[in-house]
Coordinates of C-alpha atoms and ligand atoms in Angstrom, one line a residue:
N1 CA -48.2 -5.6 -33.2
E2 CA -45.2 -3.2 -33.9
A3 CA -44.6 -2.5 -30.2
S4 CA -43.6 -6.1 -29.3
D5 CA -41.1 -6.4 -26.5
E6 CA -38.6 -7.6 -29.0
N7 CA -39.0 -4.6 -31.3
L8 CA -38.8 -2.2 -28.4
V9 CA -35.5 -3.8 -27.3
K10 CA -34.2 -3.4 -30.9
L11 CA -35.3 0.2 -30.9
L12 CA -33.6 0.8 -27.6
K13 CA -30.4 -0.6 -29.0
L14 CA -30.7 1.5 -32.1
T15 CA -31.5 4.8 -30.5
H16 CA -29.6 4.6 -27.2
G17 CA -27.1 1.8 -27.7
Y18 CA -28.4 0.0 -24.5
D19 CA -28.9 -3.8 -24.5
S20 CA -31.7 -4.1 -22.1
F21 CA -34.4 -2.3 -20.2
R22 CA -34.1 -1.6 -16.5
D23 CA -36.8 -2.4 -14.0
G24 CA -40.1 -0.7 -14.8
Q25 CA -39.0 0.8 -18.1
L26 CA -40.5 -1.7 -20.6
E27 CA -43.7 -1.9 -18.5
A28 CA -44.1 1.9 -18.5
I29 CA -43.3 2.3 -22.2
K30 CA -45.9 -0.4 -23.2
M31 CA -48.6 1.3 -21.0
V32 CA -48.0 4.6 -22.7
L33 CA -47.9 3.1 -26.2
S34 CA -51.3 1.5 -25.5
G35 CA -52.6 5.0 -24.6
K36 CA -53.0 4.4 -20.9
S37 CA -52.2 7.3 -18.6
T38 CA -49.5 6.1 -16.2
M39 CA -47.9 7.0 -12.9
L40 CA -44.2 5.9 -13.0
V41 CA -42.2 5.8 -9.7
L42 CA -38.5 5.1 -10.1
P43 CA -35.6 6.2 -7.9
T44 CA -33.4 9.0 -9.1
G45 CA -31.0 7.8 -11.8
A46 CA -33.1 4.7 -12.6
G47 CA -33.9 6.0 -16.1
K48 CA -37.3 7.7 -16.2
S49 CA -36.5 9.8 -19.2
L50 CA -36.2 6.8 -21.5
C51 CA -39.8 6.0 -20.7
Y52 CA -41.0 9.0 -22.7
Q53 CA -38.2 9.1 -25.2
L54 CA -39.0 5.8 -26.9
P55 CA -42.8 6.4 -27.0
A56 CA -42.1 9.9 -28.4
L57 CA -40.3 8.2 -31.3
V58 CA -43.0 5.6 -31.8
L59 CA -46.1 7.7 -31.4
P60 CA -47.3 9.7 -34.4
G61 CA -47.6 13.2 -32.8
I62 CA -45.5 15.2 -30.4
T63 CA -44.6 14.5 -26.8
L64 CA -44.9 17.5 -24.5
V65 CA -42.7 17.3 -21.4
V66 CA -43.6 19.6 -18.6
S67 CA -40.6 20.3 -16.4
P68 CA -40.3 22.5 -13.3
L69 CA -36.9 24.0 -13.9
V70 CA -35.3 25.5 -17.0
A71 CA -32.0 23.8 -16.0
L72 CA -33.7 20.4 -16.1
M73 CA -35.2 21.1 -19.5
I74 CA -31.9 22.1 -21.0
D75 CA -30.3 19.0 -19.5
Q76 CA -33.0 16.7 -20.8
L77 CA -32.9 18.2 -24.3
K78 CA -29.2 17.8 -24.4
H79 CA -29.6 14.1 -23.5
L80 CA -32.1 13.3 -26.2
P81 CA -30.6 10.8 -28.6
P82 CA -30.0 12.2 -32.0
A83 CA -32.8 10.1 -33.5
I84 CA -35.4 12.1 -31.5
P85 CA -35.6 15.8 -32.5
G86 CA -36.5 18.0 -29.6
G87 CA -36.9 21.6 -28.6
L88 CA -37.8 23.8 -25.6
L89 CA -39.7 26.9 -24.8
C90 CA -38.8 29.0 -21.8
S91 CA -39.1 32.6 -20.7
S92 CA -35.5 33.3 -21.0
Q93 CA -35.5 32.8 -24.8
T94 CA -35.6 35.6 -27.3
P95 CA -38.9 36.0 -29.3
E96 CA -37.0 34.8 -32.4
E97 CA -35.8 31.6 -30.7
A98 CA -39.3 30.9 -29.5
S99 CA -41.0 31.4 -32.8
E100 CA -38.4 29.2 -34.5
T101 CA -39.3 26.4 -32.1
L102 CA -43.0 27.0 -32.6
E103 CA -42.5 26.8 -36.4
L104 CA -40.7 23.5 -36.1
L105 CA -43.5 22.3 -33.9
Q106 CA -46.2 23.2 -36.3
N107 CA -44.2 21.7 -39.2
H108 CA -44.1 18.3 -37.3
A109 CA -40.4 18.6 -37.2
L110 CA -40.2 18.0 -33.4
K111 CA -40.9 14.8 -31.5
V112 CA -40.3 16.2 -28.0
L113 CA -41.0 19.7 -26.7
F114 CA -40.0 20.7 -23.1
V115 CA -42.1 23.4 -21.5
S116 CA -42.7 25.0 -18.1
P117 CA -46.0 24.5 -16.4
E118 CA -46.7 28.2 -16.8
R119 CA -46.6 27.8 -20.6
L120 CA -49.8 25.7 -20.3
L121 CA -51.6 28.7 -19.0
N122 CA -50.7 30.6 -22.1
T123 CA -53.7 30.3 -24.5
E124 CA -51.7 31.4 -27.5
F125 CA -49.6 28.3 -26.9
T126 CA -52.3 25.9 -26.0
S127 CA -54.4 26.9 -29.1
I128 CA -51.8 25.3 -31.3
F129 CA -52.9 21.9 -29.8
S130 CA -56.6 22.2 -29.1
G131 CA -58.7 20.6 -31.7
S132 CA -55.6 19.3 -33.5
S133 CA -54.2 15.9 -33.1
L134 CA -50.7 17.2 -32.9
L135 CA -50.2 15.9 -29.4
S136 CA -49.7 12.2 -28.6
L137 CA -48.4 12.3 -25.0
V138 CA -48.1 14.8 -22.1
V139 CA -45.3 14.0 -19.7
I140 CA -45.3 15.5 -16.2
D141 CA -41.8 15.2 -15.0
E142 CA -41.1 15.6 -11.2
A143 CA -44.9 15.0 -10.9
H144 CA -44.8 15.1 -7.0
C145 CA -44.9 18.9 -7.5
V146 CA -48.5 18.6 -8.5
S147 CA -49.4 17.6 -4.9
E148 CA -50.2 20.1 -2.3
W149 CA -47.3 18.7 -0.3
S150 CA -45.0 20.8 -2.4
H151 CA -47.1 23.9 -2.9
N152 CA -44.4 26.4 -2.1
F153 CA -42.2 24.8 -4.8
R154 CA -44.1 25.7 -7.9
P155 CA -47.7 27.0 -7.7
S156 CA -48.4 26.5 -11.4
Y157 CA -47.7 22.8 -11.1
M158 CA -50.6 22.5 -8.7
R159 CA -52.9 23.8 -11.4
L160 CA -52.1 20.8 -13.6
R161 CA -55.2 18.7 -13.8
A162 CA -56.3 16.0 -16.2
S163 CA -59.4 18.0 -17.2
M164 CA -57.3 21.1 -18.0
L165 CA -54.8 19.0 -20.0
H166 CA -57.6 17.3 -22.0
A167 CA -59.5 20.6 -22.6
K168 CA -56.6 22.8 -23.5
L169 CA -54.2 20.5 -25.2
D170 CA -56.4 17.6 -26.4
A171 CA -54.1 15.4 -24.4
K172 CA -54.9 11.8 -24.9
C173 CA -52.4 10.2 -22.6
I174 CA -50.5 11.4 -19.5
L175 CA -47.3 10.0 -18.1
A176 CA -46.5 11.3 -14.6
M177 CA -43.0 10.6 -13.4
T178 CA -41.4 11.0 -10.0
A179 CA -38.9 9.4 -7.6
T180 CA -41.0 10.5 -4.6
A181 CA -42.8 7.4 -3.3
T182 CA -44.8 8.6 -0.3
S183 CA -48.3 7.2 -0.8
K184 CA -49.9 10.5 0.2
T185 CA -48.2 12.4 -2.6
L186 CA -48.8 9.6 -5.1
H187 CA -52.4 9.6 -4.3
D188 CA -52.7 13.3 -4.8
V189 CA -50.9 13.3 -8.1
M190 CA -52.9 10.4 -9.5
H191 CA -56.1 12.0 -8.4
A192 CA -55.3 15.3 -10.0
L193 CA -54.1 13.7 -13.3
E194 CA -56.9 11.1 -13.2
I195 CA -54.6 8.2 -13.4
P196 CA -56.3 4.9 -12.4
A197 CA -54.9 3.1 -9.4
G198 CA -54.1 0.1 -11.6
N199 CA -51.8 2.2 -13.8
L200 CA -49.1 2.8 -11.2
I201 CA -45.7 1.4 -12.0
H202 CA -43.5 1.4 -8.9
A203 CA -40.2 -0.4 -9.4
A204 CA -38.6 0.7 -6.1
K205 CA -38.6 -2.0 -3.6
M206 CA -40.0 -1.1 -0.2
R207 CA -38.0 -2.4 2.7
E208 CA -40.7 -2.3 5.3
N209 CA -38.8 -4.5 7.7
L210 CA -36.1 -2.0 8.4
Q211 CA -36.4 0.1 11.5
L212 CA -34.2 3.2 11.5
S213 CA -33.1 4.9 14.6
L214 CA -30.7 7.5 15.6
S215 CA -29.2 8.7 18.9
M216 CA -27.3 11.8 19.7
T217 CA -24.7 11.4 22.4
G218 CA -23.8 15.0 23.0
R219 CA -20.3 13.7 23.6
S220 CA -17.7 13.3 21.0
L221 CA -15.0 11.8 23.2
Y222 CA -13.8 8.5 21.9
N223 CA -14.4 6.4 25.0
A224 CA -17.7 8.2 25.8
R225 CA -19.0 7.2 22.3
M226 CA -17.7 3.7 22.8
K227 CA -19.7 3.5 26.0
D228 CA -22.8 4.6 24.1
L229 CA -22.1 1.9 21.6
M230 CA -21.8 -0.7 24.4
T231 CA -25.0 0.6 26.0
L232 CA -26.8 0.1 22.7
L233 CA -25.4 -3.4 22.2
K234 CA -26.5 -4.4 25.7
S235 CA -30.0 -3.1 25.3
S236 CA -33.0 -4.4 23.5
P237 CA -33.3 -5.2 20.6
F238 CA -29.6 -5.3 19.9
V239 CA -28.7 -7.5 22.8
E240 CA -30.6 -10.4 21.2
I241 CA -29.3 -9.9 17.6
K242 CA -27.0 -12.7 16.4
S243 CA -25.5 -10.9 13.4
I244 CA -24.5 -7.2 13.3
I245 CA -22.3 -4.9 11.2
I246 CA -20.9 -1.8 12.7
Y247 CA -19.7 0.8 10.2
C248 CA -17.0 3.3 11.0
K249 CA -15.2 5.9 9.0
F250 CA -11.6 5.0 10.0
Q251 CA -9.7 1.8 10.0
S252 CA -8.2 2.6 13.4
E253 CA -11.7 3.0 14.8
T254 CA -12.7 -0.5 13.6
D255 CA -9.6 -2.1 15.3
I256 CA -10.2 -0.2 18.6
I257 CA -13.9 -1.0 18.7
S258 CA -13.5 -4.7 17.8
K259 CA -10.9 -5.1 20.5
Y260 CA -13.2 -3.3 23.0
L261 CA -16.1 -5.6 22.1
C262 CA -14.0 -8.7 22.5
D263 CA -12.8 -7.5 25.9
N264 CA -16.5 -7.2 26.8
N265 CA -17.2 -10.8 25.6
I266 CA -18.8 -9.9 22.3
S267 CA -17.3 -11.9 19.4
A268 CA -16.1 -9.3 16.9
K269 CA -13.6 -8.8 14.1
S270 CA -12.5 -5.6 12.4
Y271 CA -12.5 -5.5 8.6
H272 CA -10.9 -2.9 6.3
S273 CA -8.8 -2.7 3.3
S274 CA -5.5 -3.0 5.2
V275 CA -6.5 -6.4 6.6
P276 CA -4.7 -9.0 4.4
A277 CA -7.0 -10.4 1.7
K278 CA -7.0 -14.0 3.1
D279 CA -7.9 -12.8 6.5
R280 CA -10.7 -10.7 5.0
S281 CA -12.3 -13.6 3.2
R282 CA -11.9 -15.7 6.4
I283 CA -13.7 -13.0 8.4
Q284 CA -16.5 -12.9 5.9
E285 CA -16.8 -16.6 5.9
L286 CA -17.0 -16.9 9.7
F287 CA -19.5 -14.1 9.8
C288 CA -21.7 -15.9 7.3
L289 CA -21.4 -19.1 9.4
N290 CA -22.5 -17.0 12.4
K291 CA -19.2 -17.8 14.1
I292 CA -18.5 -14.1 14.5
R293 CA -21.4 -12.0 15.9
V294 CA -20.1 -8.5 15.0
V295 CA -18.0 -7.2 12.1
V296 CA -16.7 -3.8 12.7
A297 CA -15.9 -2.4 9.3
T298 CA -15.2 0.5 7.0
V299 CA -17.0 0.9 3.7
A300 CA -14.7 -1.9 2.4
F301 CA -17.1 -4.5 3.9
G302 CA -20.4 -5.5 2.3
M303 CA -20.0 -5.6 -1.5
G304 CA -20.9 -9.1 -2.7
L305 CA -21.8 -10.1 0.8
D306 CA -24.6 -12.6 0.6
K307 CA -25.9 -12.9 4.2
R308 CA -29.6 -12.7 4.5
D309 CA -30.0 -12.7 8.3
I310 CA -28.1 -9.6 9.3
G311 CA -30.3 -8.3 12.1
A312 CA -28.7 -4.9 12.6
V313 CA -26.5 -2.4 10.9
I314 CA -25.0 0.2 13.3
H315 CA -23.3 3.4 12.1
Y316 CA -20.7 4.5 14.5
S317 CA -20.0 7.5 12.2
L318 CA -22.1 9.3 9.7
P319 CA -21.8 7.8 6.2
E320 CA -20.3 9.9 3.4
S321 CA -23.5 10.1 1.5
L322 CA -27.1 9.1 1.6
E323 CA -26.6 6.6 -1.2
E324 CA -23.9 5.0 0.8
Y325 CA -26.1 5.0 3.9
V326 CA -29.0 3.4 2.0
Q327 CA -26.8 0.8 0.6
E328 CA -25.3 -0.1 3.9
I329 CA -28.5 -0.3 5.9
G330 CA -30.0 -2.2 3.0
R331 CA -27.7 -5.2 4.0
A332 CA -29.9 -5.7 7.1
G333 CA -32.9 -7.9 7.0
R334 CA -32.7 -9.4 3.5
D335 CA -34.5 -12.4 5.0
G336 CA -37.5 -10.1 5.4
R337 CA -37.4 -10.2 9.2
F338 CA -37.7 -7.0 11.2
S339 CA -34.2 -5.6 11.5
Y340 CA -32.6 -2.5 13.1
C341 CA -30.4 0.2 11.7
H342 CA -29.0 2.7 14.2
L343 CA -27.0 5.8 13.6
L344 CA -24.8 7.1 16.5
F345 CA -24.6 10.8 16.0
D346 CA -22.0 12.7 17.9
E347 CA -22.0 16.3 19.0
A348 CA -19.1 17.4 16.8
T349 CA -20.9 16.3 13.7
Y350 CA -24.1 17.9 14.9
F351 CA -22.6 21.3 15.2
K352 CA -20.7 20.9 11.9
M353 CA -24.0 20.1 10.3
R354 CA -25.7 23.1 11.9
S355 CA -23.1 25.4 10.5
L356 CA -23.3 23.8 7.1
M357 CA -27.0 24.5 7.1
H358 CA -26.2 28.2 7.2
S359 CA -23.3 28.0 4.8
E360 CA -23.8 28.6 1.1
G361 CA -22.8 25.0 0.3
V362 CA -26.3 23.9 1.1
D363 CA -29.0 24.3 -1.5
E364 CA -31.6 25.8 0.8
Y365 CA -34.2 26.0 -2.0
A366 CA -34.0 22.3 -2.6
V367 CA -34.0 21.5 1.1
N368 CA -37.1 23.7 1.5
K369 CA -38.7 22.0 -1.5
F370 CA -38.1 18.6 0.0
L371 CA -39.3 19.7 3.5
S372 CA -42.5 21.2 2.1
Q373 CA -43.3 17.9 0.6
V374 CA -43.0 16.0 3.8
F375 CA -44.1 18.3 6.6
S376 CA -47.8 18.8 6.8
N377 CA -47.6 22.5 7.5
G378 CA -45.4 22.8 4.5
T379 CA -43.5 26.0 5.3
N380 CA -40.5 25.0 7.4
S381 CA -37.4 27.0 6.4
S382 CA -34.1 25.4 7.1
G383 CA -33.8 28.0 9.9
E384 CA -36.8 26.5 11.5
I385 CA -35.4 23.0 11.1
C386 CA -32.3 24.2 12.8
S387 CA -34.2 25.3 15.8
L388 CA -36.2 22.0 15.7
I389 CA -32.9 20.2 15.9
K390 CA -31.7 22.4 18.7
E391 CA -34.9 21.8 20.6
S392 CA -34.7 18.1 20.0
A393 CA -31.4 18.0 21.8
S394 CA -33.3 18.6 25.0
R395 CA -36.5 16.8 24.5
K396 CA -37.9 13.8 22.6
F397 CA -39.7 15.0 19.5
D398 CA -42.2 13.5 17.1
I399 CA -41.8 15.3 13.9
K400 CA -41.2 13.2 10.8
E401 CA -38.1 11.5 12.1
E402 CA -37.2 9.9 8.8
V403 CA -36.9 13.3 7.3
M404 CA -34.7 14.4 10.1
L405 CA -32.5 11.5 9.4
T406 CA -32.5 12.3 5.7
I407 CA -31.6 15.8 6.3
L408 CA -29.0 15.1 9.0
T409 CA -27.3 12.7 6.7
Q410 CA -27.7 14.8 3.6
L411 CA -26.5 18.1 5.0
E412 CA -23.3 16.6 6.1
L413 CA -22.5 16.4 2.4
G414 CA -24.3 19.5 1.3
E415 CA -25.9 17.6 -1.5
V416 CA -29.6 17.3 -2.2
Q417 CA -30.2 15.4 -5.3
Y418 CA -30.4 12.0 -3.5
L419 CA -33.1 13.1 -1.1
N420 CA -35.5 11.0 -3.0
L421 CA -33.7 7.8 -2.3
L422 CA -34.9 7.4 1.3
P423 CA -38.6 7.0 0.6
Q424 CA -37.7 3.6 -0.9
I425 CA -37.2 2.4 2.5
K426 CA -40.3 2.6 4.7
V427 CA -39.1 3.6 8.1
T428 CA -40.6 3.4 11.5
C429 CA -38.2 5.6 13.1
T430 CA -37.4 6.3 16.7
L431 CA -35.1 9.1 17.7
N432 CA -33.7 9.3 21.2
F433 CA -31.8 12.5 21.8
H434 CA -30.3 12.5 25.2
Q435 CA -27.6 14.7 26.8
Ligands
LIG1 P1 -34.1 9.6 -13.8 O1 -34.8 10.7 -14.6 O2 -34.9 8.4 -13.4 O3 -33.4 10.2 -12.6 P2 -32.5 9.4 -16.2 O4 -33.6 9.3 -17.1 O5 -31.9 10.8 -16.2 O6 -32.9 9.0 -14.7 O7 -31.4 8.3 -16.5 C1 -30.3 8.1 -15.7 C2 -29.2 7.5 -16.5 O8 -29.5 6.1 -16.8 C3 -29.0 8.1 -17.9 O9 -27.6 8.3 -18.1 C4 -29.5 7.1 -18.8 O10 -28.9 7.2 -20.1 C5 -29.2 5.8 -18.1 N1 -30.1 4.7 -18.6 C6 -31.5 4.8 -18.6 N2 -32.0 3.6 -19.1 C7 -31.0 2.8 -19.3 C8 -30.9 1.4 -19.7 N3 -32.0 0.7 -20.0 N4 -29.6 0.9 -19.8 C9 -28.6 1.6 -19.5 N5 -28.6 2.9 -19.1 C10 -29.8 3.5 -19.0
LIG2 MG1 -35.3 12.7 -14.4

């Protein structure tokens, strides 16, 4: 068998220069090479493109990649390794450019072709494939767009159905790829593309034991926030937790808080890059031996920390990015026990976030796209979200809190591309907004 693991690793080295596959890649490639339609769920940046690039090279015919945005197509085309000839068709091309690409296609000079979902509704285009065996594989990138949960994102994606792909393109095998891991969306996509339940490759690890929560103090005064932290630490479940990390933005905060905790009979140490190296390793050691209950730290703490029974991670300040947040809360509950992650959210940040929402720095389109995937009514504008947040300041609310948390964290940075990271962590979230 030519597609042995060993040969695929050799091919990977030859085409991409990489030494090994990442989680889920080899599995996905082998499924596709054996002609099985596959649903691939990997977090953003995990390397989904590779999972069609290698099959495109190995399979006899062409690989058609359906992509929702021209910018994505251009980017993916640019990143094809030289060994894999590719092209794209989009509405902004001149007729000459398009016919040049079509000619290459019909002369078997392309291995990968990027197209928009609308292109599949064009019978002149699809007639090239029907009845021919030109096509080996159809890839649906950002496949969550097929689900009704994202209907205001791209209507023509919703028309993608296995029956249509088989009839119009003679598609033999479908590879659907996404980073969105909500089971409802996956179910929709797999149903529409007729991918059997057994053909799901999901390399993102669920952390079902993490409970995320957030509270908004409505007070940004230093000692007021400190009191909120104390209240939190004195109440259930935190009061019983033996091992806690509190993350702060500033070194000075960590020193003040750890002193305050010690004054209140909670064993704590501050940890940041200005603490001498030997003291830092001592603190880490004592924390690991459960001789210190709380480490109050900046981002400097946690890398290479191997402590499995951290019961809580508290954020005294908003993390810099969602990635950082996911990484930091991911340190809780590695022993698999139910663990708590709380974010203290101050008023100043809250208002800053609200103004950011209206500023041009935020990609409203992308925010809406994300929201429409998660909210059942599907049409929340970020303006509506704003008023939801405003309302929530005065009452408890029960909308998808994990999304709120994602957005709150995300908008602080004005970035949207990591929104997909959060579904990796299954959250049972409680939000307590109080004035
Ligand atoms: P995704 O589509 O899942 O967000 P990409 O396919 O764009 O991710 O890949 C992200 C990055 O990871 C790319 O720079 C890619 O070259 C790199 N990459 C993918 N697979 C591997 C691998 N096996 N080894 C090293 N780097 C890889
Ligand atoms: Mg991608």
